[in-house]
Amino acid sequence: MKAFPEKFLWGSATSSYQIEGAWNEGGKGPSIWDAFCTVPGRVARGESGEVACDHYHRFKDDVKLMKNIGLHAYRFSIAWARIQPNGRGKPNPDGIRFYSELIDELLANDIVPWVTLYHWDLPLALQMENDGWLNPQIADDFAAYADICFEHFGDRVKNWITLNEPWVVSILGYGQGVFAPGRTSNSEPYLAGHNLLRAHAYAVDIYRRKYQAKQGGQIGITNNCDWREPATDSQEDKEAAQRAVEFFLAWFADPVYCGQYPKVMVARVKDRLPSFSDKDKGLLKNSTDFFGLNHYATMLAANNTNGSRKTEVYGNGGLSEDQDVLLTVKKEWEKTDMHWAIVPWGCRKLLEWIDDRYGRPPIYITENGCAFPEGPVDGKVDDQRRVDFLKGYLSECNQAIANGVDLRGYFLWSFMDNFEWASGYSKRFGIHYVDFETQERIPKASAFWYADTIRNNGF
Ligand code: PNW
């Protein structure tokens, strides 16, 4: 049996646009994902989050399901456009009420809420009127929105995550254009990333000055990163793998720990990488109370001088021409339905890399999981491959802890099948199966396995 530390936090996660539906109810304004889904060809089969899991109406039943598997914690996100329909100004009472009731329901069931303030569903008005994350003004807008959330929910919410995966927002939203707002550029990702970091820092500053002492919570940021293993033992490939992780993760983690971008990025991106003002540097440095990590996959990295060979994998390491890194996967590695390679030891190596670079920070894995297409047979869903995946990744987490990493919790993505962005409803990450016609939920074998694991604090 793999036993975890007594206080290890076992959770599961979702996000607003992926599960709530009710896209225009309760005074909610449109978000960039509501708009993006209407653009022909952007989302598989023209699907959208209009209804999704109808969680907005079914949240009480969903909390019951969480209680059934014994979750300690539930990570969800707040839709900014429910709180401020135009992204600015007075809070919308119905939006406040919805999240307030959800939080109360969780607490009544002994489930600790972990709240993400931004999981990609930017109020459309801020995109149309202000160019979204390209405009420096957004840092103040985001901080004002965060202030409203701290004020209304902070008496009960003690765990805040400012942003989910600024890398995805920047690279997939402004570089490759496969996510909202669908822009393609080799400079905008660095500008968007810069303003995302500033927004994070301004929100944390408000929390720390106005709320933290009184409310007694913690606040941090969640970044995503895959592991990059050197393709060969050559010095060049080792450097390429290191460079790839810096372009992926240190891009956002160095500023929040050290107040600056990694040297390798400054040297290579040159004037397309903005620089921080002294004020911003000061606010960024040490602006996270924990390291939030979303981790899914591993690739091999080789040096690729002058970007001569092209990596063509969805969700690759970013703007590859800036990195001169060629990414590949081993044929024998098993892949999920997203074509992401299942390499559990990659998770341990990444945790150790973080531990080393940032001086043993407390780490929470805020997402890990896999898409497999299994559906119900005679009312049951046998997703043994997901159970195997979880065993593999959790074993390596356990080993990382044994090796000295301060890993404090794990949130399984996802609590239920949901709207998987550009892939629509076809990619199923949930430990609960969702029938999107009837909205019936069926716990998969992995949900029962996870319940046992939580109960035993190991497996
Ligand atoms: C994360 N990539 O997204 C998100 O936080 C979730 O909302 C999402 O459902 C989950 O992972 C599964 O996709 C990512 O291309 C999307 O590297 C793309 C990438 C990574 C994470």
mmCIF file with all atom_site columns, N, CA and C in Angstrom, residues 41-83:
data_model
loop_
_atom_site.group_PDB
_atom_site.id
_atom_site.type_symbol
_atom_site.label_atom_id
_atom_site.label_alt_id
_atom_site.label_comp_id
_atom_site.label_asym_id
_atom_site.label_entity_id
_atom_site.label_seq_id
_atom_site.pdbx_PDB_ins_code
_atom_site.Cartn_x
_atom_site.Cartn_y
_atom_site.Cartn_z
_atom_site.occupancy
_atom_site.B_iso_or_equiv
_atom_site.pdbx_formal_charge
_atom_site.auth_seq_id
_atom_site.auth_comp_id
_atom_site.auth_asym_id
_atom_site.auth_atom_id
_atom_site.pdbx_PDB_model_num
ATOM 1   N N  . GLY A 1 41 ? -16.224 26.218 -37.062 1.00 0.00 ? 41 GLY A N  1
ATOM 2   C CA . GLY A 1 41 ? -14.971 25.482 -37.172 1.00 0.00 ? 41 GLY A CA 1
ATOM 3   C C  . GLY A 1 41 ? -14.079 25.525 -35.948 1.00 0.00 ? 41 GLY A C  1
ATOM 4   N N  . ARG A 1 42 ? -14.420 26.325 -34.958 1.00 0.00 ? 42 ARG A N  1
ATOM 5   C CA . ARG A 1 42 ? -13.527 26.473 -33.797 1.00 0.00 ? 42 ARG A CA 1
ATOM 6   C C  . ARG A 1 42 ? -13.672 25.344 -32.785 1.00 0.00 ? 42 ARG A C  1
ATOM 7   N N  . VAL A 1 43 ? -14.909 24.863 -32.611 1.00 0.00 ? 43 VAL A N  1
ATOM 8   C CA . VAL A 1 43 ? -15.147 23.802 -31.625 1.00 0.00 ? 43 VAL A CA 1
ATOM 9   C C  . VAL A 1 43 ? -15.742 22.606 -32.354 1.00 0.00 ? 43 VAL A C  1
ATOM 10  N N  . ALA A 1 44 ? -15.269 21.418 -32.026 1.00 0.00 ? 44 ALA A N  1
ATOM 11  C CA . ALA A 1 44 ? -15.728 20.194 -32.690 1.00 0.00 ? 44 ALA A CA 1
ATOM 12  C C  . ALA A 1 44 ? -17.261 20.133 -32.700 1.00 0.00 ? 44 ALA A C  1
ATOM 13  N N  . ARG A 1 45 ? -17.793 19.788 -33.863 1.00 0.00 ? 45 ARG A N  1
ATOM 14  C CA . ARG A 1 45 ? -19.233 19.641 -34.070 1.00 0.00 ? 45 ARG A CA 1
ATOM 15  C C  . ARG A 1 45 ? -20.037 20.887 -33.704 1.00 0.00 ? 45 ARG A C  1
ATOM 16  N N  . GLY A 1 46 ? -19.396 22.028 -33.588 1.00 0.00 ? 46 GLY A N  1
ATOM 17  C CA . GLY A 1 46 ? -20.109 23.269 -33.257 1.00 0.00 ? 46 GLY A CA 1
ATOM 18  C C  . GLY A 1 46 ? -20.691 23.267 -31.851 1.00 0.00 ? 46 GLY A C  1
ATOM 19  N N  . GLU A 1 47 ? -20.098 22.463 -30.965 1.00 0.00 ? 47 GLU A N  1
ATOM 20  C CA . GLU A 1 47 ? -20.638 22.379 -29.608 1.00 0.00 ? 47 GLU A CA 1
ATOM 21  C C  . GLU A 1 47 ? -20.262 23.617 -28.786 1.00 0.00 ? 47 GLU A C  1
ATOM 22  N N  . SER A 1 48 ? -20.920 23.771 -27.634 1.00 0.00 ? 48 SER A N  1
ATOM 23  C CA . SER A 1 48 ? -20.642 24.920 -26.772 1.00 0.00 ? 48 SER A CA 1
ATOM 24  C C  . SER A 1 48 ? -20.994 24.585 -25.332 1.00 0.00 ? 48 SER A C  1
ATOM 25  N N  . GLY A 1 49 ? -20.670 25.501 -24.430 1.00 0.00 ? 49 GLY A N  1
ATOM 26  C CA . GLY A 1 49 ? -20.987 25.309 -23.013 1.00 0.00 ? 49 GLY A CA 1
ATOM 27  C C  . GLY A 1 49 ? -22.341 25.859 -22.609 1.00 0.00 ? 49 GLY A C  1
ATOM 28  N N  . GLU A 1 50 ? -23.226 26.095 -23.597 1.00 0.00 ? 50 GLU A N  1
ATOM 29  C CA . GLU A 1 50 ? -24.549 26.656 -23.322 1.00 0.00 ? 50 GLU A CA 1
ATOM 30  C C  . GLU A 1 50 ? -25.285 25.903 -22.205 1.00 0.00 ? 50 GLU A C  1
ATOM 31  N N  . VAL A 1 51 ? -25.245 24.570 -22.290 1.00 0.00 ? 51 VAL A N  1
ATOM 32  C CA . VAL A 1 51 ? -25.904 23.746 -21.260 1.00 0.00 ? 51 VAL A CA 1
ATOM 33  C C  . VAL A 1 51 ? -24.865 22.979 -20.434 1.00 0.00 ? 51 VAL A C  1
ATOM 34  N N  . ALA A 1 52 ? -23.861 22.431 -21.124 1.00 0.00 ? 52 ALA A N  1
ATOM 35  C CA . ALA A 1 52 ? -22.791 21.657 -20.470 1.00 0.00 ? 52 ALA A CA 1
ATOM 36  C C  . ALA A 1 52 ? -23.387 20.623 -19.510 1.00 0.00 ? 52 ALA A C  1
ATOM 37  N N  . CYS A 1 53 ? -22.975 20.613 -18.235 1.00 0.00 ? 53 CYS A N  1
ATOM 38  C CA . CYS A 1 53 ? -23.493 19.628 -17.263 1.00 0.00 ? 53 CYS A CA 1
ATOM 39  C C  . CYS A 1 53 ? -24.672 20.199 -16.480 1.00 0.00 ? 53 CYS A C  1
ATOM 40  N N  . ASP A 1 54 ? -25.132 21.376 -16.903 1.00 0.00 ? 54 ASP A N  1
ATOM 41  C CA . ASP A 1 54 ? -26.263 22.012 -16.223 1.00 0.00 ? 54 ASP A CA 1
ATOM 42  C C  . ASP A 1 54 ? -26.021 22.141 -14.719 1.00 0.00 ? 54 ASP A C  1
ATOM 43  N N  . HIS A 1 55 ? -24.761 22.258 -14.371 1.00 0.00 ? 55 HIS A N  1
ATOM 44  C CA . HIS A 1 55 ? -24.376 22.316 -12.956 1.00 0.00 ? 55 HIS A CA 1
ATOM 45  C C  . HIS A 1 55 ? -24.999 23.526 -12.250 1.00 0.00 ? 55 HIS A C  1
ATOM 46  N N  . TYR A 1 56 ? -25.233 24.595 -12.991 1.00 0.00 ? 56 TYR A N  1
ATOM 47  C CA . TYR A 1 56 ? -25.844 25.793 -12.395 1.00 0.00 ? 56 TYR A CA 1
ATOM 48  C C  . TYR A 1 56 ? -27.152 25.430 -11.704 1.00 0.00 ? 56 TYR A C  1
ATOM 49  N N  . HIS A 1 57 ? -27.898 24.500 -12.318 1.00 0.00 ? 57 HIS A N  1
ATOM 50  C CA . HIS A 1 57 ? -29.170 24.090 -11.709 1.00 0.00 ? 57 HIS A CA 1
ATOM 51  C C  . HIS A 1 57 ? -29.030 22.845 -10.832 1.00 0.00 ? 57 HIS A C  1
ATOM 52  N N  . ARG A 1 58 ? -28.004 22.047 -11.091 1.00 0.00 ? 58 ARG A N  1
ATOM 53  C CA . ARG A 1 58 ? -27.893 20.756 -10.398 1.00 0.00 ? 58 ARG A CA 1
ATOM 54  C C  . ARG A 1 58 ? -26.808 20.712 -9.337  1.00 0.00 ? 58 ARG A C  1
ATOM 55  N N  . PHE A 1 59 ? -26.320 21.869 -8.919  1.00 0.00 ? 59 PHE A N  1
ATOM 56  C CA . PHE A 1 59 ? -25.127 21.828 -8.050  1.00 0.00 ? 59 PHE A CA 1
ATOM 57  C C  . PHE A 1 59 ? -25.347 21.061 -6.750  1.00 0.00 ? 59 PHE A C  1
ATOM 58  N N  . LYS A 1 60 ? -26.569 21.094 -6.240  1.00 0.00 ? 60 LYS A N  1
ATOM 59  C CA . LYS A 1 60 ? -26.788 20.380 -4.965  1.00 0.00 ? 60 LYS A CA 1
ATOM 60  C C  . LYS A 1 60 ? -26.623 18.873 -5.145  1.00 0.00 ? 60 LYS A C  1
ATOM 61  N N  . ASP A 1 61 ? -27.132 18.347 -6.266  1.00 0.00 ? 61 ASP A N  1
ATOM 62  C CA . ASP A 1 61 ? -26.940 16.909 -6.544  1.00 0.00 ? 61 ASP A CA 1
ATOM 63  C C  . ASP A 1 61 ? -25.463 16.608 -6.769  1.00 0.00 ? 61 ASP A C  1
ATOM 64  N N  . ASP A 1 62 ? -24.765 17.518 -7.433  1.00 0.00 ? 62 ASP A N  1
ATOM 65  C CA . ASP A 1 62 ? -23.339 17.289 -7.683  1.00 0.00 ? 62 ASP A CA 1
ATOM 66  C C  . ASP A 1 62 ? -22.546 17.273 -6.375  1.00 0.00 ? 62 ASP A C  1
ATOM 67  N N  . VAL A 1 63 ? -22.907 18.128 -5.457  1.00 0.00 ? 63 VAL A N  1
ATOM 68  C CA . VAL A 1 63 ? -22.216 18.127 -4.155  1.00 0.00 ? 63 VAL A CA 1
ATOM 69  C C  . VAL A 1 63 ? -22.486 16.803 -3.430  1.00 0.00 ? 63 VAL A C  1
ATOM 70  N N  . LYS A 1 64 ? -23.710 16.273 -3.587  1.00 0.00 ? 64 LYS A N  1
ATOM 71  C CA . LYS A 1 64 ? -24.005 14.946 -2.990  1.00 0.00 ? 64 LYS A CA 1
ATOM 72  C C  . LYS A 1 64 ? -23.065 13.883 -3.543  1.00 0.00 ? 64 LYS A C  1
ATOM 73  N N  . LEU A 1 65 ? -22.834 13.930 -4.853  1.00 0.00 ? 65 LEU A N  1
ATOM 74  C CA . LEU A 1 65 ? -21.911 12.953 -5.465  1.00 0.00 ? 65 LEU A CA 1
ATOM 75  C C  . LEU A 1 65 ? -20.497 13.121 -4.895  1.00 0.00 ? 65 LEU A C  1
ATOM 76  N N  . MET A 1 66 ? -20.119 14.367 -4.654  1.00 0.00 ? 66 MET A N  1
ATOM 77  C CA . MET A 1 66 ? -18.787 14.625 -4.065  1.00 0.00 ? 66 MET A CA 1
ATOM 78  C C  . MET A 1 66 ? -18.714 14.019 -2.672  1.00 0.00 ? 66 MET A C  1
ATOM 79  N N  . LYS A 1 67 ? -19.784 14.224 -1.916  1.00 0.00 ? 67 LYS A N  1
ATOM 80  C CA . LYS A 1 67 ? -19.863 13.684 -0.558  1.00 0.00 ? 67 LYS A CA 1
ATOM 81  C C  . LYS A 1 67 ? -19.752 12.147 -0.619  1.00 0.00 ? 67 LYS A C  1
ATOM 82  N N  . ASN A 1 68 ? -20.440 11.544 -1.594  1.00 0.00 ? 68 ASN A N  1
ATOM 83  C CA . ASN A 1 68 ? -20.419 10.077 -1.720  1.00 0.00 ? 68 ASN A CA 1
ATOM 84  C C  . ASN A 1 68 ? -19.017 9.511  -1.897  1.00 0.00 ? 68 ASN A C  1
ATOM 85  N N  . ILE A 1 69 ? -18.140 10.239 -2.594  1.00 0.00 ? 69 ILE A N  1
ATOM 86  C CA . ILE A 1 69 ? -16.792 9.691  -2.753  1.00 0.00 ? 69 ILE A CA 1
ATOM 87  C C  . ILE A 1 69 ? -15.840 10.211 -1.673  1.00 0.00 ? 69 ILE A C  1
ATOM 88  N N  . GLY A 1 70 ? -16.344 11.024 -0.773  1.00 0.00 ? 70 GLY A N  1
ATOM 89  C CA . GLY A 1 70 ? -15.535 11.424 0.390   1.00 0.00 ? 70 GLY A CA 1
ATOM 90  C C  . GLY A 1 70 ? -14.470 12.467 0.085   1.00 0.00 ? 70 GLY A C  1
ATOM 91  N N  . LEU A 1 71 ? -14.709 13.305 -0.943  1.00 0.00 ? 71 LEU A N  1
ATOM 92  C CA . LEU A 1 71 ? -13.724 14.353 -1.265  1.00 0.00 ? 71 LEU A CA 1
ATOM 93  C C  . LEU A 1 71 ? -13.460 15.246 -0.059  1.00 0.00 ? 71 LEU A C  1
ATOM 94  N N  . HIS A 1 72 ? -12.177 15.570 0.158   1.00 0.00 ? 72 HIS A N  1
ATOM 95  C CA . HIS A 1 72 ? -11.845 16.558 1.185   1.00 0.00 ? 72 HIS A CA 1
ATOM 96  C C  . HIS A 1 72 ? -12.043 17.972 0.650   1.00 0.00 ? 72 HIS A C  1
ATOM 97  N N  . ALA A 1 73 ? -11.787 18.135 -0.647  1.00 0.00 ? 73 ALA A N  1
ATOM 98  C CA . ALA A 1 73 ? -11.753 19.478 -1.222  1.00 0.00 ? 73 ALA A CA 1
ATOM 99  C C  . ALA A 1 73 ? -12.271 19.446 -2.656  1.00 0.00 ? 73 ALA A C  1
ATOM 100 N N  . TYR A 1 74 ? -12.861 20.565 -3.068  1.00 0.00 ? 74 TYR A N  1
ATOM 101 C CA . TYR A 1 74 ? -13.386 20.687 -4.428  1.00 0.00 ? 74 TYR A CA 1
ATOM 102 C C  . TYR A 1 74 ? -12.898 22.007 -5.006  1.00 0.00 ? 74 TYR A C  1
ATOM 103 N N  . ARG A 1 75 ? -12.231 21.914 -6.148  1.00 0.00 ? 75 ARG A N  1
ATOM 104 C CA . ARG A 1 75 ? -11.732 23.103 -6.836  1.00 0.00 ? 75 ARG A CA 1
ATOM 105 C C  . ARG A 1 75 ? -12.682 23.448 -7.977  1.00 0.00 ? 75 ARG A C  1
ATOM 106 N N  . PHE A 1 76 ? -13.247 24.653 -7.933  1.00 0.00 ? 76 PHE A N  1
ATOM 107 C CA . PHE A 1 76 ? -14.108 25.120 -9.024  1.00 0.00 ? 76 PHE A CA 1
ATOM 108 C C  . PHE A 1 76 ? -13.700 26.547 -9.367  1.00 0.00 ? 76 PHE A C  1
ATOM 109 N N  . SER A 1 77 ? -14.248 27.068 -10.474 1.00 0.00 ? 77 SER A N  1
ATOM 110 C CA . SER A 1 77 ? -13.908 28.448 -10.804 1.00 0.00 ? 77 SER A CA 1
ATOM 111 C C  . SER A 1 77 ? -15.153 29.308 -10.845 1.00 0.00 ? 77 SER A C  1
ATOM 112 N N  . ILE A 1 78 ? -14.936 30.589 -10.622 1.00 0.00 ? 78 ILE A N  1
ATOM 113 C CA . ILE A 1 78 ? -16.011 31.575 -10.696 1.00 0.00 ? 78 ILE A CA 1
ATOM 114 C C  . ILE A 1 78 ? -16.004 32.197 -12.086 1.00 0.00 ? 78 ILE A C  1
ATOM 115 N N  . ALA A 1 79 ? -17.192 32.291 -12.689 1.00 0.00 ? 79 ALA A N  1
ATOM 116 C CA . ALA A 1 79 ? -17.310 32.951 -13.995 1.00 0.00 ? 79 ALA A CA 1
ATOM 117 C C  . ALA A 1 79 ? -17.368 34.458 -13.746 1.00 0.00 ? 79 ALA A C  1
ATOM 118 N N  . TRP A 1 80 ? -16.316 35.120 -14.135 1.00 0.00 ? 80 TRP A N  1
ATOM 119 C CA . TRP A 1 80 ? -16.206 36.585 -13.953 1.00 0.00 ? 80 TRP A CA 1
ATOM 120 C C  . TRP A 1 80 ? -17.482 37.281 -14.449 1.00 0.00 ? 80 TRP A C  1
ATOM 121 N N  . ALA A 1 81 ? -18.008 36.836 -15.606 1.00 0.00 ? 81 ALA A N  1
ATOM 122 C CA . ALA A 1 81 ? -19.182 37.497 -16.197 1.00 0.00 ? 81 ALA A CA 1
ATOM 123 C C  . ALA A 1 81 ? -20.488 37.205 -15.446 1.00 0.00 ? 81 ALA A C  1
ATOM 124 N N  . ARG A 1 82 ? -20.475 36.283 -14.460 1.00 0.00 ? 82 ARG A N  1
ATOM 125 C CA . ARG A 1 82 ? -21.647 36.175 -13.568 1.00 0.00 ? 82 ARG A CA 1
ATOM 126 C C  . ARG A 1 82 ? -21.561 37.234 -12.476 1.00 0.00 ? 82 ARG A C  1
ATOM 127 N N  . ILE A 1 83 ? -20.333 37.569 -12.093 1.00 0.00 ? 83 ILE A N  1
ATOM 128 C CA . ILE A 1 83 ? -20.130 38.539 -11.006 1.00 0.00 ? 83 ILE A CA 1
ATOM 129 C C  . ILE A 1 83 ? -20.203 39.967 -11.559 1.00 0.00 ? 83 ILE A C  1
#
